[in-house]
Amino acid sequence: MKIKNICCIGAGYVGGPTMAVIADKCPNIQINVVDINEQRINDWNNYDLKKLPIYEPGLDEIIKRCRGKNLHFSTDVEFNISIADLIFISVNTPTKTQGHGAGQASDLKWVDASARKISQHATGETIVVEKSTLPVKTAETIKNILKVSNKKNKINSLDPKKFYVLSNPEFLAEGTAINDLINPDRVLIGGDEPNAISALCGIYKNWVEESKIITTNLWSSELSKLIANAFLAQRISSINSVTALCEATGANISEVAMAVGSDSRIGNNFLKPGPGFGGSCFKKDILNLVYICKHYGLNEVADYWKGVVNINNWQKKRISQIINEKLFGTIAGKKIGILGFAFKANTNDTRESAAITICKELLIEGAKLSIFDERVSYEQIKSDLKDKEDSILKNTWTFTKDIYEITKNADAIIVLTESEKFKSLDWEVISENMRSPSWLFDTRGIVDIKKAMKNNINVWSVGSGDLIKKNIY
Ligand code: UDX
Ligand code: UDX
């Protein structure tokens, strides 16, 4: 099977960058990325590359090279399905908010709708690839929807369509997506149709070593993606749980993480403490895993993984409470500067960002927030901080693109992302700007706290039990 034309349904954080890299590495393949969201497609087609809907380092250069040549963005879903040899389903799969499994199971309505569109409009032989992270056995649902289409066609004596379903989960992390796609640790392909697998492998072989391409059965591939995310999130909850212990005992989390991570069996990646993990995947995928475990009656396994999410929620709450306590138990009317609102540095994505929960808690206590983020827009923050009882949160926060503005007359500043900018702040200026006694809360442990302390600023840095005793308040 030769792949000449690819269609990707879903021009989001996964579909967009992934297709851009495939287009760049495979100039002989035409790629059409389609989305039902017209604004998003217009943004992908924007002449001004600064206005692309997603910020990813290096993405704009690839778009510049490939867009209009072999990479196209369109809302014409039906036509682009009809001409495709291979279709990636890369639509979002949020946690269900109502009905059976609400709060845990993934909402598959978009995947279902995409499969139906494919079954209607595809022609001839088509490989259908799940790119979205999905519950185990979703491929079976997709296969069933596509099978019905085959039968109908036979009854109407039309040319029968043939579908091959594969799973090919994406492991990219936002902020490093382009590098992750160009140099993946592995590419995982699940399926049981050798020709289709070999066609998809053929695409990746254009730039990925063959030894890094792993093939498994469909269910192992689907499950591996959920488990990989659960393991990563588990490490963060583990290290975050230890931050509280360090603070209580006088130990220092960076020393503990370094000593523990030096064991090659453990390794030192993903051991950075923080305000709690965010992003579109970790929480959703773990809750999904919990749901699947319960479905199979594996309640102990479900409880085990649920603990990872519980610790994450606890860390966010714990940090808001510490801020309140340190500011003499009342933050009403006090100005607090927020450094970083995205769920991590180098992205404009705020989905599940710890900043949303922490800012809301502070606003409810009556604080006045001044928020800085280099990539997130005012409109996005406004939508994230919207509440049912909007009145409490309204007009009590401002947004600025000037870091030092947030420090003027502030009682405290809180570092919530690990942006490079926050590592080299001018503490002399900040100290003069702030109201005394002034506080710095570093939830990422990245700030030059010695300099801050030298300038008479009280410091709380996550997991720095040794520091807490040195404050000057
Ligand atoms: C990710 C991953 O794909 C998935 O693995 C994970 O489970 C959730 O989020 P992401 O690319 O980050 O998806 O999501 P998003 O940025 O929301 O993009 C999905 C796009 O699909 C949206 O632009 C949406 O408009 C589009 N979509 C959705 C369609 O084009 N058709 C639909 O029927 C539904
Ligand atoms: C994650 C997975 O890494 C990726 O493989 C998968 O495809 C999608 O989900 P992403 O959510 O984009 O990627 O970012 P990631 O770098 O994993 O960070 C997730 C969250 O964990 C962020 O809030 C980040 O700040 C936090 N984190 C990460 C820590 O707090 N400490 C760490 O050591 C690493």
Tab-separated table of C-alpha atoms in Angstrom, residues 18-19 22 25-26 88 129 131 168-170 181 184 187-189 199-209 213:
chain	number	residue	atom	x	y	z
A	18	THR	CA	2.479	16.072	14.066
A	19	MET	CA	1.289	16.661	10.519
A	22	ILE	CA	5.373	14.448	8.670
A	25	LYS	CA	10.003	14.813	6.374
A	26	CYS	CA	7.898	13.349	3.552
A	88	PHE	CA	-5.346	10.131	11.346
A	129	VAL	CA	-5.160	5.553	12.470
A	131	LYS	CA	-3.819	9.298	17.084
A	168	ASN	CA	-0.465	5.049	16.720
A	169	PRO	CA	-0.515	7.115	19.918
A	170	GLU	CA	1.474	10.330	20.104
A	181	LEU	CA	8.441	14.390	16.873
A	184	PRO	CA	11.130	10.278	19.286
A	187	VAL	CA	7.048	5.234	17.607
A	188	LEU	CA	4.320	2.832	18.646
A	189	ILE	CA	2.073	1.169	16.091
A	199	ALA	CA	2.627	1.400	5.126
A	200	LEU	CA	2.504	3.463	8.319
A	201	CYS	CA	6.013	2.319	9.334
A	202	GLY	CA	7.137	3.446	5.867
A	203	ILE	CA	6.122	7.031	6.675
A	204	TYR	CA	8.085	7.146	9.938
A	205	LYS	CA	11.097	5.394	8.420
A	206	ASN	CA	11.734	8.582	6.452
A	207	TRP	CA	13.356	9.982	9.577
A	208	VAL	CA	13.068	7.514	12.498
A	209	GLU	CA	15.480	4.587	12.952
A	213	ILE	CA	9.506	1.671	15.681
